[in-house]
Amino acid sequence: MFTIFKEHKGFGKQIFLLAKNELIKTYKGAVIGPLWAVVKPAFTIFVYWFAFSCGIKKLRDMDINLGGPLPFTVDFFTFMFIGIIPWFFIQDSITQGAKTLRSNRQFITKVKFPVSTILTYTSVSRLFVHMMLMAAMYIYVIFAIGPSWYNLQFFLYCPIMFIFFLALSWSTAPMSAFSKDFESLIVSIMSGIFWLSGIMYDSYGFDSQVLNTVMLFNPINFFVNGYRNCFLYNRPFYSNPEELLIFGIEFAVIFVLGIFNYNRLRKKLPDVL
């Protein structure tokens, strides 16, 4: 951990500028540039809205108690919209995070540049996109549901989500640099991970208590449910102590493994790439 902190020392400005350049580079040549980062998720949201609200007639409104004396009914689109916003960041963090070192190999093989900062500035560039989507989503929440003090919990969930998936990339990026098969494996399982996470459904709502408990071990559910706690359920972050404990253990494991794998593999990366 001290090695990673030491590598970041004095690189704050460079990380910010490189994060901005990473965003520009990703959409270079496109007419509307970085706005594609918003257009693509917006199109995906429209597809899901059409499929589930128009195409599948059996979906009914979901009665969700938002903390007031009477239950407040929200439609499926609102439920899905709030849950899918963190998913866009999570998906890119997992898939693009695994590819980061291979796609930025010039910083490792040709320039003396701290490897961990490459993972950081690419993660920050994804965070920029996430904040833009969050702003759009919050405008919708204000008109559809109304503001709440619980919305401030976003400033707890978002940094934790950023650190969690950055720490995950400390393991996946070096391993993907060593094995392209590992990178392909990550990309291929992402669709399955989407449907195994509570983005399109309530991960607390299974009839089987065993399934409800199993779903607590999926860290993606922690963030999706966390965003809904902030903007939909009006619940404090400690409302489910069991989920909080399980995630805390998973966070510690991912963090320690990330440090271990990064330190174990980082010196070999220039030769591999």
Short mmCIF file of N, CA, C and O in Angstrom, two decimals, residues 194-252:
data_model
loop_
_atom_site.label_atom_id
_atom_site.label_comp_id
_atom_site.label_asym_id
_atom_site.label_seq_id
_atom_site.Cartn_x
_atom_site.Cartn_y
_atom_site.Cartn_z
N PHE A 194 -24.57 -9.26 -15.17
CA PHE A 194 -25.66 -8.29 -15.19
C PHE A 194 -26.96 -8.92 -14.69
O PHE A 194 -27.65 -8.38 -13.83
N TRP A 195 -27.28 -10.10 -15.23
CA TRP A 195 -28.55 -10.72 -14.88
C TRP A 195 -28.50 -11.42 -13.52
O TRP A 195 -29.55 -11.75 -12.95
N LEU A 196 -27.29 -11.66 -13.00
CA LEU A 196 -27.17 -12.24 -11.67
C LEU A 196 -27.14 -11.17 -10.59
O LEU A 196 -27.07 -11.49 -9.39
N SER A 197 -27.18 -9.92 -11.00
CA SER A 197 -27.18 -8.80 -10.05
C SER A 197 -28.56 -8.14 -10.06
O SER A 197 -29.30 -8.23 -11.04
N GLY A 198 -28.89 -7.48 -8.98
CA GLY A 198 -30.23 -6.94 -8.81
C GLY A 198 -30.46 -5.62 -9.49
O GLY A 198 -30.94 -4.67 -8.86
N ILE A 199 -30.13 -5.52 -10.77
CA ILE A 199 -30.29 -4.28 -11.50
C ILE A 199 -31.71 -4.17 -12.06
O ILE A 199 -32.34 -3.12 -12.00
N MET A 200 -32.23 -5.31 -12.55
CA MET A 200 -33.56 -5.32 -13.14
C MET A 200 -34.61 -5.90 -12.20
O MET A 200 -35.77 -6.02 -12.58
N TYR A 201 -34.19 -6.29 -11.02
CA TYR A 201 -35.14 -6.86 -10.05
C TYR A 201 -34.65 -6.56 -8.64
O TYR A 201 -33.51 -6.12 -8.44
N ASP A 202 -35.51 -6.82 -7.67
CA ASP A 202 -35.18 -6.57 -6.27
C ASP A 202 -34.42 -7.76 -5.71
O ASP A 202 -34.98 -8.85 -5.57
N SER A 203 -33.14 -7.59 -5.41
CA SER A 203 -32.32 -8.71 -4.92
C SER A 203 -32.69 -9.12 -3.50
O SER A 203 -32.19 -10.12 -3.00
N TYR A 204 -33.55 -8.33 -2.85
CA TYR A 204 -34.05 -8.71 -1.52
C TYR A 204 -35.37 -9.48 -1.61
O TYR A 204 -35.87 -9.96 -0.60
N GLY A 205 -35.94 -9.56 -2.81
CA GLY A 205 -37.34 -9.97 -2.93
C GLY A 205 -37.60 -11.41 -3.31
O GLY A 205 -38.70 -11.73 -3.76
N PHE A 206 -36.61 -12.31 -3.21
CA PHE A 206 -36.86 -13.71 -3.54
C PHE A 206 -37.71 -14.38 -2.47
O PHE A 206 -37.63 -14.04 -1.29
N ASP A 207 -38.48 -15.37 -2.88
CA ASP A 207 -39.30 -16.12 -1.92
C ASP A 207 -38.42 -16.98 -1.01
O ASP A 207 -38.77 -17.23 0.13
N SER A 208 -37.30 -17.44 -1.54
CA SER A 208 -36.39 -18.28 -0.77
C SER A 208 -35.43 -17.41 0.05
O SER A 208 -34.72 -16.57 -0.51
N GLN A 209 -35.39 -17.64 1.35
CA GLN A 209 -34.46 -16.90 2.20
C GLN A 209 -33.02 -17.23 1.88
O GLN A 209 -32.13 -16.40 2.03
N VAL A 210 -32.79 -18.47 1.43
CA VAL A 210 -31.43 -18.89 1.05
C VAL A 210 -30.93 -18.04 -0.12
O VAL A 210 -29.80 -17.55 -0.12
N LEU A 211 -31.80 -17.84 -1.14
CA LEU A 211 -31.42 -17.02 -2.29
C LEU A 211 -31.18 -15.57 -1.88
O LEU A 211 -30.24 -14.93 -2.35
N ASN A 212 -32.03 -15.07 -0.99
CA ASN A 212 -31.84 -13.69 -0.51
C ASN A 212 -30.49 -13.54 0.16
O ASN A 212 -29.82 -12.51 0.00
N THR A 213 -30.07 -14.56 0.91
CA THR A 213 -28.77 -14.52 1.59
C THR A 213 -27.63 -14.63 0.60
O THR A 213 -26.63 -13.92 0.69
N VAL A 214 -27.79 -15.52 -0.39
CA VAL A 214 -26.74 -15.71 -1.41
C VAL A 214 -26.50 -14.40 -2.17
O VAL A 214 -25.35 -14.04 -2.47
N MET A 215 -27.57 -13.67 -2.47
CA MET A 215 -27.44 -12.42 -3.22
C MET A 215 -26.65 -11.36 -2.46
O MET A 215 -26.08 -10.45 -3.07
N LEU A 216 -26.59 -11.49 -1.14
CA LEU A 216 -25.82 -10.53 -0.35
C LEU A 216 -24.32 -10.64 -0.62
O LEU A 216 -23.56 -9.71 -0.34
N PHE A 217 -23.88 -11.78 -1.16
CA PHE A 217 -22.46 -11.99 -1.42
C PHE A 217 -22.01 -11.40 -2.76
O PHE A 217 -20.83 -11.47 -3.10
N ASN A 218 -22.93 -10.86 -3.53
CA ASN A 218 -22.59 -10.20 -4.79
C ASN A 218 -22.34 -8.72 -4.48
O ASN A 218 -23.28 -7.98 -4.19
N PRO A 219 -21.09 -8.24 -4.54
CA PRO A 219 -20.81 -6.85 -4.18
C PRO A 219 -21.49 -5.83 -5.08
O PRO A 219 -21.72 -4.69 -4.67
N ILE A 220 -21.82 -6.23 -6.31
CA ILE A 220 -22.54 -5.32 -7.20
C ILE A 220 -23.90 -4.98 -6.62
O ILE A 220 -24.36 -3.83 -6.69
N ASN A 221 -24.54 -5.97 -6.00
CA ASN A 221 -25.83 -5.73 -5.36
C ASN A 221 -25.71 -4.69 -4.25
O ASN A 221 -26.64 -3.91 -4.01
N PHE A 222 -24.59 -4.70 -3.55
CA PHE A 222 -24.39 -3.73 -2.46
C PHE A 222 -24.50 -2.30 -2.99
O PHE A 222 -25.15 -1.45 -2.37
N PHE A 223 -23.89 -2.04 -4.13
CA PHE A 223 -23.90 -0.68 -4.68
C PHE A 223 -25.25 -0.35 -5.33
O PHE A 223 -25.74 0.77 -5.20
N VAL A 224 -25.82 -1.32 -6.04
CA VAL A 224 -27.13 -1.08 -6.66
C VAL A 224 -28.18 -0.80 -5.58
O VAL A 224 -28.95 0.16 -5.67
N ASN A 225 -28.20 -1.65 -4.55
CA ASN A 225 -29.13 -1.43 -3.44
C ASN A 225 -28.80 -0.15 -2.69
O ASN A 225 -29.69 0.54 -2.19
N GLY A 226 -27.51 0.18 -2.62
CA GLY A 226 -27.10 1.40 -1.95
C GLY A 226 -27.63 2.64 -2.64
O GLY A 226 -28.11 3.57 -1.99
N TYR A 227 -27.56 2.66 -3.97
CA TYR A 227 -28.09 3.80 -4.72
C TYR A 227 -29.60 3.89 -4.54
O TYR A 227 -30.17 4.99 -4.46
N ARG A 228 -30.25 2.75 -4.50
CA ARG A 228 -31.70 2.77 -4.27
C ARG A 228 -32.02 3.18 -2.83
O ARG A 228 -33.05 3.82 -2.60
N ASN A 229 -31.15 2.82 -1.90
CA ASN A 229 -31.32 3.32 -0.53
C ASN A 229 -31.27 4.85 -0.50
O ASN A 229 -32.02 5.49 0.22
N CYS A 230 -30.37 5.41 -1.31
CA CYS A 230 -30.19 6.87 -1.35
C CYS A 230 -31.38 7.58 -1.98
O CYS A 230 -31.83 8.61 -1.47
N PHE A 231 -31.82 7.07 -3.14
CA PHE A 231 -32.73 7.84 -3.97
C PHE A 231 -34.15 7.28 -4.06
O PHE A 231 -35.03 7.95 -4.59
N LEU A 232 -34.37 6.07 -3.56
CA LEU A 232 -35.67 5.45 -3.73
C LEU A 232 -36.28 4.98 -2.41
O LEU A 232 -37.39 5.34 -2.06
N TYR A 233 -35.52 4.16 -1.67
CA TYR A 233 -36.07 3.56 -0.45
C TYR A 233 -36.04 4.50 0.76
O TYR A 233 -36.74 4.27 1.73
N ASN A 234 -35.15 5.49 0.70
CA ASN A 234 -34.94 6.36 1.87
C ASN A 234 -34.56 5.55 3.11
O ASN A 234 -35.14 5.67 4.18
N ARG A 235 -33.54 4.72 2.93
CA ARG A 235 -33.03 3.90 4.02
C ARG A 235 -31.61 4.32 4.36
O ARG A 235 -30.84 4.67 3.46
N PRO A 236 -31.21 4.24 5.62
CA PRO A 236 -29.81 4.51 5.96
C PRO A 236 -28.92 3.37 5.49
O PRO A 236 -29.38 2.24 5.31
N PHE A 237 -27.65 3.64 5.30
CA PHE A 237 -26.72 2.63 4.77
C PHE A 237 -26.56 1.43 5.69
O PHE A 237 -26.17 0.35 5.27
N TYR A 238 -26.87 1.61 6.96
CA TYR A 238 -26.73 0.52 7.94
C TYR A 238 -28.04 -0.23 8.16
O TYR A 238 -28.16 -0.99 9.13
N SER A 239 -29.01 -0.06 7.27
CA SER A 239 -30.32 -0.68 7.46
C SER A 239 -30.26 -2.21 7.35
O SER A 239 -31.12 -2.90 7.88
N ASN A 240 -29.24 -2.72 6.63
CA ASN A 240 -29.06 -4.17 6.52
C ASN A 240 -27.66 -4.52 7.02
O ASN A 240 -26.71 -4.61 6.25
N PRO A 241 -27.50 -4.74 8.34
CA PRO A 241 -26.15 -4.97 8.92
C PRO A 241 -25.45 -6.18 8.34
O PRO A 241 -24.22 -6.17 8.19
N GLU A 242 -26.23 -7.23 8.01
CA GLU A 242 -25.62 -8.45 7.45
C GLU A 242 -24.97 -8.15 6.10
O GLU A 242 -23.83 -8.56 5.84
N GLU A 243 -25.67 -7.41 5.25
CA GLU A 243 -25.12 -7.04 3.94
C GLU A 243 -23.89 -6.15 4.11
O GLU A 243 -22.89 -6.33 3.40
N LEU A 244 -23.94 -5.23 5.05
CA LEU A 244 -22.83 -4.33 5.29
C LEU A 244 -21.59 -5.08 5.76
O LEU A 244 -20.47 -4.81 5.33
N LEU A 245 -21.79 -6.07 6.64
CA LEU A 245 -20.67 -6.87 7.15
C LEU A 245 -20.04 -7.70 6.05
O LEU A 245 -18.81 -7.75 5.91
N ILE A 246 -20.88 -8.36 5.24
CA ILE A 246 -20.36 -9.20 4.14
C ILE A 246 -19.57 -8.35 3.16
O ILE A 246 -18.47 -8.73 2.73
N PHE A 247 -20.11 -7.18 2.82
CA PHE A 247 -19.38 -6.32 1.88
C PHE A 247 -18.08 -5.83 2.49
O PHE A 247 -17.06 -5.75 1.79
N GLY A 248 -18.07 -5.49 3.77
CA GLY A 248 -16.84 -5.04 4.43
C GLY A 248 -15.75 -6.08 4.33
O GLY A 248 -14.58 -5.75 4.07
N ILE A 249 -16.11 -7.35 4.51
CA ILE A 249 -15.13 -8.44 4.39
C ILE A 249 -14.64 -8.56 2.96
O ILE A 249 -13.43 -8.70 2.69
N GLU A 250 -15.58 -8.49 2.00
CA GLU A 250 -15.20 -8.58 0.59
C GLU A 250 -14.31 -7.42 0.18
O GLU A 250 -13.33 -7.60 -0.57
N PHE A 251 -14.61 -6.23 0.68
CA PHE A 251 -13.80 -5.05 0.37
C PHE A 251 -12.36 -5.26 0.86
O PHE A 251 -11.40 -4.98 0.13
N ALA A 252 -12.21 -5.74 2.10
CA ALA A 252 -10.87 -5.98 2.66
C ALA A 252 -10.11 -7.03 1.85
O ALA A 252 -8.92 -6.87 1.58
#
